[in-house]
C-alpha cells in the first residue's frame, strides 16, 4: 500500500461493492404529505406504528415477507420498495437505532428510473464517514468508549482485509465458487472463517 493511502476511497467502494460512485446525489427531503399517506401510496399499506416517520425493519420484513405468486406489477413494485427500504436502513445507511429506518428514504425508490441514476456508493461512503466521525466525537466528549456507529461497517472490515491481508481471516472458498477476480471483490470474503 502506498504511503498516505490509508482510507477508504470511492475507487475502493466501486471495486469492493459495485455500487455506483458517479451519478445523481442521494438527497432526501422530508415530504409534505404525512407518513401514513406516503406508505399507503408507495407500499400499499400504512403501518400503524410510524413514530416520527420511522419504521422498524422487522416490521417491513414481516409485512413484505413473501411476494404472492399472483402479484400485480404494482404490488411487485411495492414489495421491491419495502426491500430497498430495509436494505437502506439495515445496511447502507444504518444507524444506532437498533433496526429502524426513516421513511424519507422511501422517496428515493419512488421512481425506479431515477433510483438507478443515484451514486449509491458515494452516498454510502460519506454516510459511513459521518457516522465514524460522530462516534469519535462521542468518545472524546464522554467517559464511555463510544464505538457504536452507523453506516455499512462491513465495508470497513472488508477494506481492511483487502488492504492489510495479514489481518484478514482465512477464507475457504474454492475457485469454482468465488475466484480472486470476483466482481464485486467484496464477494471474496463471503465465506470467510476467522483465524
PDB file of C-alpha atoms in Angstrom:
ATOM      1  CA  UNK A   1       0.000   0.000   0.000  1.00  0.00           C
ATOM      2  CA  UNK A   2       1.457   3.385  -0.948  1.00  0.00           C
ATOM      3  CA  UNK A   3       2.273   5.842   1.811  1.00  0.00           C
ATOM      4  CA  UNK A   4      -0.664   8.089   2.601  1.00  0.00           C
ATOM      5  CA  UNK A   5      -3.284   5.779   1.063  1.00  0.00           C
ATOM      6  CA  UNK A   6      -4.841   4.665   4.318  1.00  0.00           C
ATOM      7  CA  UNK A   7      -8.504   5.443   3.869  1.00  0.00           C
ATOM      8  CA  UNK A   8     -11.476   4.006   2.050  1.00  0.00           C
ATOM      9  CA  UNK A   9     -11.805   5.752  -1.298  1.00  0.00           C
ATOM     10  CA  UNK A  10     -14.555   5.877  -3.891  1.00  0.00           C
ATOM     11  CA  UNK A  11     -12.442   3.530  -6.012  1.00  0.00           C
ATOM     12  CA  UNK A  12     -12.494   1.024  -3.143  1.00  0.00           C
ATOM     13  CA  UNK A  13     -16.263   1.306  -2.927  1.00  0.00           C
ATOM     14  CA  UNK A  14     -16.604   0.731  -6.668  1.00  0.00           C
ATOM     15  CA  UNK A  15     -14.378  -2.355  -6.725  1.00  0.00           C
ATOM     16  CA  UNK A  16     -15.486  -3.897  -3.427  1.00  0.00           C
ATOM     17  CA  UNK A  17     -19.230  -3.320  -3.743  1.00  0.00           C
ATOM     18  CA  UNK A  18     -20.011  -2.469  -7.386  1.00  0.00           C
ATOM     19  CA  UNK A  19     -22.223   0.350  -6.099  1.00  0.00           C
ATOM     20  CA  UNK A  20     -22.313   3.402  -8.367  1.00  0.00           C
ATOM     21  CA  UNK A  21     -19.959   6.208  -7.371  1.00  0.00           C
ATOM     22  CA  UNK A  22     -20.940   8.502 -10.249  1.00  0.00           C
ATOM     23  CA  UNK A  23     -24.403   9.871 -10.815  1.00  0.00           C
ATOM     24  CA  UNK A  24     -27.020  11.976  -9.119  1.00  0.00           C
ATOM     25  CA  UNK A  25     -26.508  12.927  -5.487  1.00  0.00           C
ATOM     26  CA  UNK A  26     -28.569  10.989  -2.983  1.00  0.00           C
ATOM     27  CA  UNK A  27     -30.532  13.758  -1.310  1.00  0.00           C
ATOM     28  CA  UNK A  28     -33.676  13.142   0.682  1.00  0.00           C
ATOM     29  CA  UNK A  29     -36.200  15.731   1.726  1.00  0.00           C
ATOM     30  CA  UNK A  30     -38.931  15.422   4.299  1.00  0.00           C
ATOM     31  CA  UNK A  31     -42.162  15.052   2.312  1.00  0.00           C
ATOM     32  CA  UNK A  32     -45.114  17.415   2.517  1.00  0.00           C
ATOM     33  CA  UNK A  33     -47.560  14.533   2.945  1.00  0.00           C
ATOM     34  CA  UNK A  34     -47.912  12.614   6.179  1.00  0.00           C
ATOM     35  CA  UNK A  35     -46.002   9.362   6.668  1.00  0.00           C
ATOM     36  CA  UNK A  36     -49.074   7.119   6.621  1.00  0.00           C
ATOM     37  CA  UNK A  37     -50.274   8.555   3.319  1.00  0.00           C
ATOM     38  CA  UNK A  38     -46.812   8.134   1.812  1.00  0.00           C
ATOM     39  CA  UNK A  39     -46.631   4.489   2.949  1.00  0.00           C
ATOM     40  CA  UNK A  40     -50.079   3.805   1.585  1.00  0.00           C
ATOM     41  CA  UNK A  41     -49.121   5.352  -1.763  1.00  0.00           C
ATOM     42  CA  UNK A  42     -45.690   3.716  -2.143  1.00  0.00           C
ATOM     43  CA  UNK A  43     -46.019   0.482  -0.170  1.00  0.00           C
ATOM     44  CA  UNK A  44     -49.746  -0.183  -0.467  1.00  0.00           C
ATOM     45  CA  UNK A  45     -50.031  -0.398   3.326  1.00  0.00           C
ATOM     46  CA  UNK A  46     -49.742   2.060   6.164  1.00  0.00           C
ATOM     47  CA  UNK A  47     -48.244   0.506   9.305  1.00  0.00           C
ATOM     48  CA  UNK A  48     -49.825   1.851  12.479  1.00  0.00           C
ATOM     49  CA  UNK A  49     -46.568   2.368  14.376  1.00  0.00           C
ATOM     50  CA  UNK A  50     -44.818   5.177  12.481  1.00  0.00           C
ATOM     51  CA  UNK A  51     -43.379   7.203  15.320  1.00  0.00           C
ATOM     52  CA  UNK A  52     -41.740  10.276  13.792  1.00  0.00           C
ATOM     53  CA  UNK A  53     -41.553   8.786  10.315  1.00  0.00           C
ATOM     54  CA  UNK A  54     -39.517   5.786  11.460  1.00  0.00           C
ATOM     55  CA  UNK A  55     -40.414   2.146  10.881  1.00  0.00           C
ATOM     56  CA  UNK A  56     -38.845  -0.985  12.338  1.00  0.00           C
ATOM     57  CA  UNK A  57     -37.027  -3.086   9.748  1.00  0.00           C
ATOM     58  CA  UNK A  58     -38.504  -6.228  11.294  1.00  0.00           C
ATOM     59  CA  UNK A  59     -41.979  -4.803  10.620  1.00  0.00           C
ATOM     60  CA  UNK A  60     -41.039  -4.288   6.973  1.00  0.00           C
ATOM     61  CA  UNK A  61     -39.676  -7.799   6.666  1.00  0.00           C
ATOM     62  CA  UNK A  62     -42.728  -9.355   8.334  1.00  0.00           C
ATOM     63  CA  UNK A  63     -45.232  -7.344   6.310  1.00  0.00           C
ATOM     64  CA  UNK A  64     -43.452  -7.867   2.994  1.00  0.00           C
ATOM     65  CA  UNK A  65     -42.093 -11.327   3.685  1.00  0.00           C
ATOM     66  CA  UNK A  66     -43.163 -13.180   0.566  1.00  0.00           C
ATOM     67  CA  UNK A  67     -44.428 -11.795  -2.715  1.00  0.00           C
ATOM     68  CA  UNK A  68     -47.627 -13.594  -3.748  1.00  0.00           C
ATOM     69  CA  UNK A  69     -47.311 -15.599  -6.973  1.00  0.00           C
ATOM     70  CA  UNK A  70     -50.259 -13.758  -8.500  1.00  0.00           C
ATOM     71  CA  UNK A  71     -48.921 -10.311  -7.563  1.00  0.00           C
ATOM     72  CA  UNK A  72     -49.709  -7.447  -9.882  1.00  0.00           C
ATOM     73  CA  UNK A  73     -46.900  -5.246 -11.231  1.00  0.00           C
ATOM     74  CA  UNK A  74     -47.939  -2.556  -8.733  1.00  0.00           C
ATOM     75  CA  UNK A  75     -47.716  -4.993  -5.793  1.00  0.00           C
ATOM     76  CA  UNK A  76     -44.341  -6.222  -7.055  1.00  0.00           C
ATOM     77  CA  UNK A  77     -43.054  -2.623  -7.054  1.00  0.00           C
ATOM     78  CA  UNK A  78     -44.390  -2.086  -3.535  1.00  0.00           C
ATOM     79  CA  UNK A  79     -42.579  -5.205  -2.273  1.00  0.00           C
ATOM     80  CA  UNK A  80     -39.401  -4.099  -4.066  1.00  0.00           C
ATOM     81  CA  UNK A  81     -39.640  -0.677  -2.376  1.00  0.00           C
ATOM     82  CA  UNK A  82     -40.047  -2.334   1.026  1.00  0.00           C
ATOM     83  CA  UNK A  83     -36.990  -4.497   0.350  1.00  0.00           C
ATOM     84  CA  UNK A  84     -34.946  -1.486  -0.797  1.00  0.00           C
ATOM     85  CA  UNK A  85     -36.032   0.474   2.289  1.00  0.00           C
ATOM     86  CA  UNK A  86     -34.939  -2.349   4.605  1.00  0.00           C
ATOM     87  CA  UNK A  87     -31.624  -2.578   2.717  1.00  0.00           C
ATOM     88  CA  UNK A  88     -31.039   1.158   3.123  1.00  0.00           C
ATOM     89  CA  UNK A  89     -31.906   1.128   6.823  1.00  0.00           C
ATOM     90  CA  UNK A  90     -30.229  -2.162   7.657  1.00  0.00           C
ATOM     91  CA  UNK A  91     -27.059  -1.931   5.554  1.00  0.00           C
ATOM     92  CA  UNK A  92     -26.237   1.175   3.529  1.00  0.00           C
ATOM     93  CA  UNK A  93     -27.469   3.882   5.898  1.00  0.00           C
ATOM     94  CA  UNK A  94     -27.908   2.000   9.152  1.00  0.00           C
ATOM     95  CA  UNK A  95     -27.879   3.987  12.346  1.00  0.00           C
ATOM     96  CA  UNK A  96     -27.598   3.240  16.046  1.00  0.00           C
ATOM     97  CA  UNK A  97     -31.374   2.961  16.485  1.00  0.00           C
ATOM     98  CA  UNK A  98     -31.295  -0.801  16.683  1.00  0.00           C
ATOM     99  CA  UNK A  99     -33.071  -1.736  13.485  1.00  0.00           C
ATOM    100  CA  UNK A 100     -35.230   1.169  12.385  1.00  0.00           C
ATOM    101  CA  UNK A 101     -35.230   3.121   9.147  1.00  0.00           C
ATOM    102  CA  UNK A 102     -36.566   6.574   8.402  1.00  0.00           C
ATOM    103  CA  UNK A 103     -39.290   6.668   5.776  1.00  0.00           C
ATOM    104  CA  UNK A 104     -37.656   9.606   3.992  1.00  0.00           C
ATOM    105  CA  UNK A 105     -35.511   7.019   2.189  1.00  0.00           C
ATOM    106  CA  UNK A 106     -38.646   5.564   0.626  1.00  0.00           C
ATOM    107  CA  UNK A 107     -38.834   8.608  -1.644  1.00  0.00           C
ATOM    108  CA  UNK A 108     -35.509   7.563  -3.218  1.00  0.00           C
ATOM    109  CA  UNK A 109     -37.135   4.472  -4.735  1.00  0.00           C
ATOM    110  CA  UNK A 110     -40.441   6.040  -5.715  1.00  0.00           C
ATOM    111  CA  UNK A 111     -39.272   6.177  -9.348  1.00  0.00           C
ATOM    112  CA  UNK A 112     -37.021   3.248 -10.301  1.00  0.00           C
ATOM    113  CA  UNK A 113     -35.509   5.010 -13.315  1.00  0.00           C
ATOM    114  CA  UNK A 114     -34.436   7.894 -11.085  1.00  0.00           C
ATOM    115  CA  UNK A 115     -33.189   5.492  -8.395  1.00  0.00           C
ATOM    116  CA  UNK A 116     -30.888   3.861 -10.942  1.00  0.00           C
ATOM    117  CA  UNK A 117     -29.140   7.176 -11.579  1.00  0.00           C
ATOM    118  CA  UNK A 118     -28.086   7.765  -7.969  1.00  0.00           C
ATOM    119  CA  UNK A 119     -24.468   7.486  -6.799  1.00  0.00           C
ATOM    120  CA  UNK A 120     -25.347   4.993  -4.066  1.00  0.00           C
ATOM    121  CA  UNK A 121     -21.720   4.079  -3.346  1.00  0.00           C
ATOM    122  CA  UNK A 122     -20.668   7.685  -2.839  1.00  0.00           C
ATOM    123  CA  UNK A 123     -23.636   8.308  -0.536  1.00  0.00           C
ATOM    124  CA  UNK A 124     -22.934   5.163   1.471  1.00  0.00           C
ATOM    125  CA  UNK A 125     -19.255   6.086   1.911  1.00  0.00           C
ATOM    126  CA  UNK A 126     -19.993   9.647   3.007  1.00  0.00           C
ATOM    127  CA  UNK A 127     -22.603   8.360   5.455  1.00  0.00           C
ATOM    128  CA  UNK A 128     -20.087   5.848   6.873  1.00  0.00           C
ATOM    129  CA  UNK A 129     -17.505   8.606   7.369  1.00  0.00           C
ATOM    130  CA  UNK A 130     -20.079  10.841   9.045  1.00  0.00           C
ATOM    131  CA  UNK A 131     -21.073   8.067  11.434  1.00  0.00           C
ATOM    132  CA  UNK A 132     -17.441   7.222  12.284  1.00  0.00           C
ATOM    133  CA  UNK A 133     -16.830  10.923  12.983  1.00  0.00           C
ATOM    134  CA  UNK A 134     -19.843  11.080  15.273  1.00  0.00           C
ATOM    135  CA  UNK A 135     -18.588   8.033  17.142  1.00  0.00           C
ATOM    136  CA  UNK A 136     -15.131   9.570  17.546  1.00  0.00           C
ATOM    137  CA  UNK A 137     -16.633  12.811  18.867  1.00  0.00           C
ATOM    138  CA  UNK A 138     -18.787  10.847  21.279  1.00  0.00           C
ATOM    139  CA  UNK A 139     -15.667   9.142  22.629  1.00  0.00           C
ATOM    140  CA  UNK A 140     -13.930  12.471  23.245  1.00  0.00           C
ATOM    141  CA  UNK A 141     -16.910  14.123  24.949  1.00  0.00           C
ATOM    142  CA  UNK A 142     -17.971  11.316  27.259  1.00  0.00           C
ATOM    143  CA  UNK A 143     -16.381   8.892  29.642  1.00  0.00           C
ATOM    144  CA  UNK A 144     -17.673   5.919  27.659  1.00  0.00           C
ATOM    145  CA  UNK A 145     -15.689   4.223  24.955  1.00  0.00           C
ATOM    146  CA  UNK A 146     -18.299   5.134  22.330  1.00  0.00           C
ATOM    147  CA  UNK A 147     -17.523   2.856  19.436  1.00  0.00           C
ATOM    148  CA  UNK A 148     -21.054   2.400  18.139  1.00  0.00           C
ATOM    149  CA  UNK A 149     -21.541   3.911  14.722  1.00  0.00           C
ATOM    150  CA  UNK A 150     -23.908   3.515  11.851  1.00  0.00           C
ATOM    151  CA  UNK A 151     -23.201   3.015   8.208  1.00  0.00           C
ATOM    152  CA  UNK A 152     -22.085  -0.109   6.451  1.00  0.00           C
ATOM    153  CA  UNK A 153     -19.389  -1.258   8.840  1.00  0.00           C
ATOM    154  CA  UNK A 154     -18.845  -4.427   6.780  1.00  0.00           C
ATOM    155  CA  UNK A 155     -17.242  -2.237   4.108  1.00  0.00           C
ATOM    156  CA  UNK A 156     -14.704  -1.045   6.659  1.00  0.00           C
ATOM    157  CA  UNK A 157     -13.953  -4.646   7.617  1.00  0.00           C
ATOM    158  CA  UNK A 158     -13.631  -5.878   4.016  1.00  0.00           C
ATOM    159  CA  UNK A 159     -11.484  -2.881   3.076  1.00  0.00           C
ATOM    160  CA  UNK A 160      -9.156  -3.657   5.993  1.00  0.00           C
ATOM    161  CA  UNK A 161      -8.797  -7.281   4.883  1.00  0.00           C
ATOM    162  CA  UNK A 162      -8.128  -6.217   1.292  1.00  0.00           C
ATOM    163  CA  UNK A 163      -5.533  -3.571   2.196  1.00  0.00           C
ATOM    164  CA  UNK A 164      -3.900  -5.349   5.126  1.00  0.00           C
ATOM    165  CA  UNK A 165      -4.002  -9.058   4.210  1.00  0.00           C
ATOM    166  CA  UNK A 166      -2.144 -10.077   7.367  1.00  0.00           C
ATOM    167  CA  UNK A 167      -5.264  -9.048   9.353  1.00  0.00           C
ATOM    168  CA  UNK A 168      -7.704 -10.969   7.159  1.00  0.00           C
ATOM    169  CA  UNK A 169      -9.430 -14.201   8.097  1.00  0.00           C
ATOM    170  CA  UNK A 170      -8.658 -17.316   6.180  1.00  0.00           C
ATOM    171  CA  UNK A 171     -11.322 -17.847   3.592  1.00  0.00           C
ATOM    172  CA  UNK A 172     -12.212 -21.319   2.445  1.00  0.00           C
ATOM    173  CA  UNK A 173     -13.805 -20.543  -0.885  1.00  0.00           C
ATOM    174  CA  UNK A 174     -12.919 -22.720  -3.830  1.00  0.00           C
ATOM    175  CA  UNK A 175     -12.041 -21.212  -7.177  1.00  0.00           C
ATOM    176  CA  UNK A 176     -15.240 -22.633  -8.656  1.00  0.00           C
ATOM    177  CA  UNK A 177     -17.359 -20.686  -6.184  1.00  0.00           C
ATOM    178  CA  UNK A 178     -15.659 -17.311  -5.970  1.00  0.00           C
ATOM    179  CA  UNK A 179     -12.346 -16.550  -7.596  1.00  0.00           C
ATOM    180  CA  UNK A 180      -9.780 -13.903  -6.772  1.00  0.00           C
ATOM    181  CA  UNK A 181     -11.307 -11.977  -9.682  1.00  0.00           C
ATOM    182  CA  UNK A 182     -14.780 -11.974  -8.136  1.00  0.00           C
ATOM    183  CA  UNK A 183     -16.870  -8.952  -9.042  1.00  0.00           C
ATOM    184  CA  UNK A 184     -17.556  -7.212  -6.774  1.00  0.00           C
ATOM    185  CA  UNK A 185     -14.308  -8.007  -4.976  1.00  0.00           C
ATOM    186  CA  UNK A 186     -16.051  -7.926  -1.613  1.00  0.00           C
ATOM    187  CA  UNK A 187     -17.588 -11.301  -2.508  1.00  0.00           C
ATOM    188  CA  UNK A 188     -14.190 -12.885  -1.866  1.00  0.00           C
ATOM    189  CA  UNK A 189     -14.914 -12.600   1.848  1.00  0.00           C
ATOM    190  CA  UNK A 190     -18.408 -14.078   1.694  1.00  0.00           C
ATOM    191  CA  UNK A 191     -17.454 -17.391   3.289  1.00  0.00           C
ATOM    192  CA  UNK A 192     -14.648 -16.101   5.456  1.00  0.00           C
ATOM    193  CA  UNK A 193     -13.621 -18.018   8.553  1.00  0.00           C
ATOM    194  CA  UNK A 194     -11.733 -16.239  11.302  1.00  0.00           C
ATOM    195  CA  UNK A 195      -8.272 -17.392  12.270  1.00  0.00           C
TER     196      UNK A 195
END
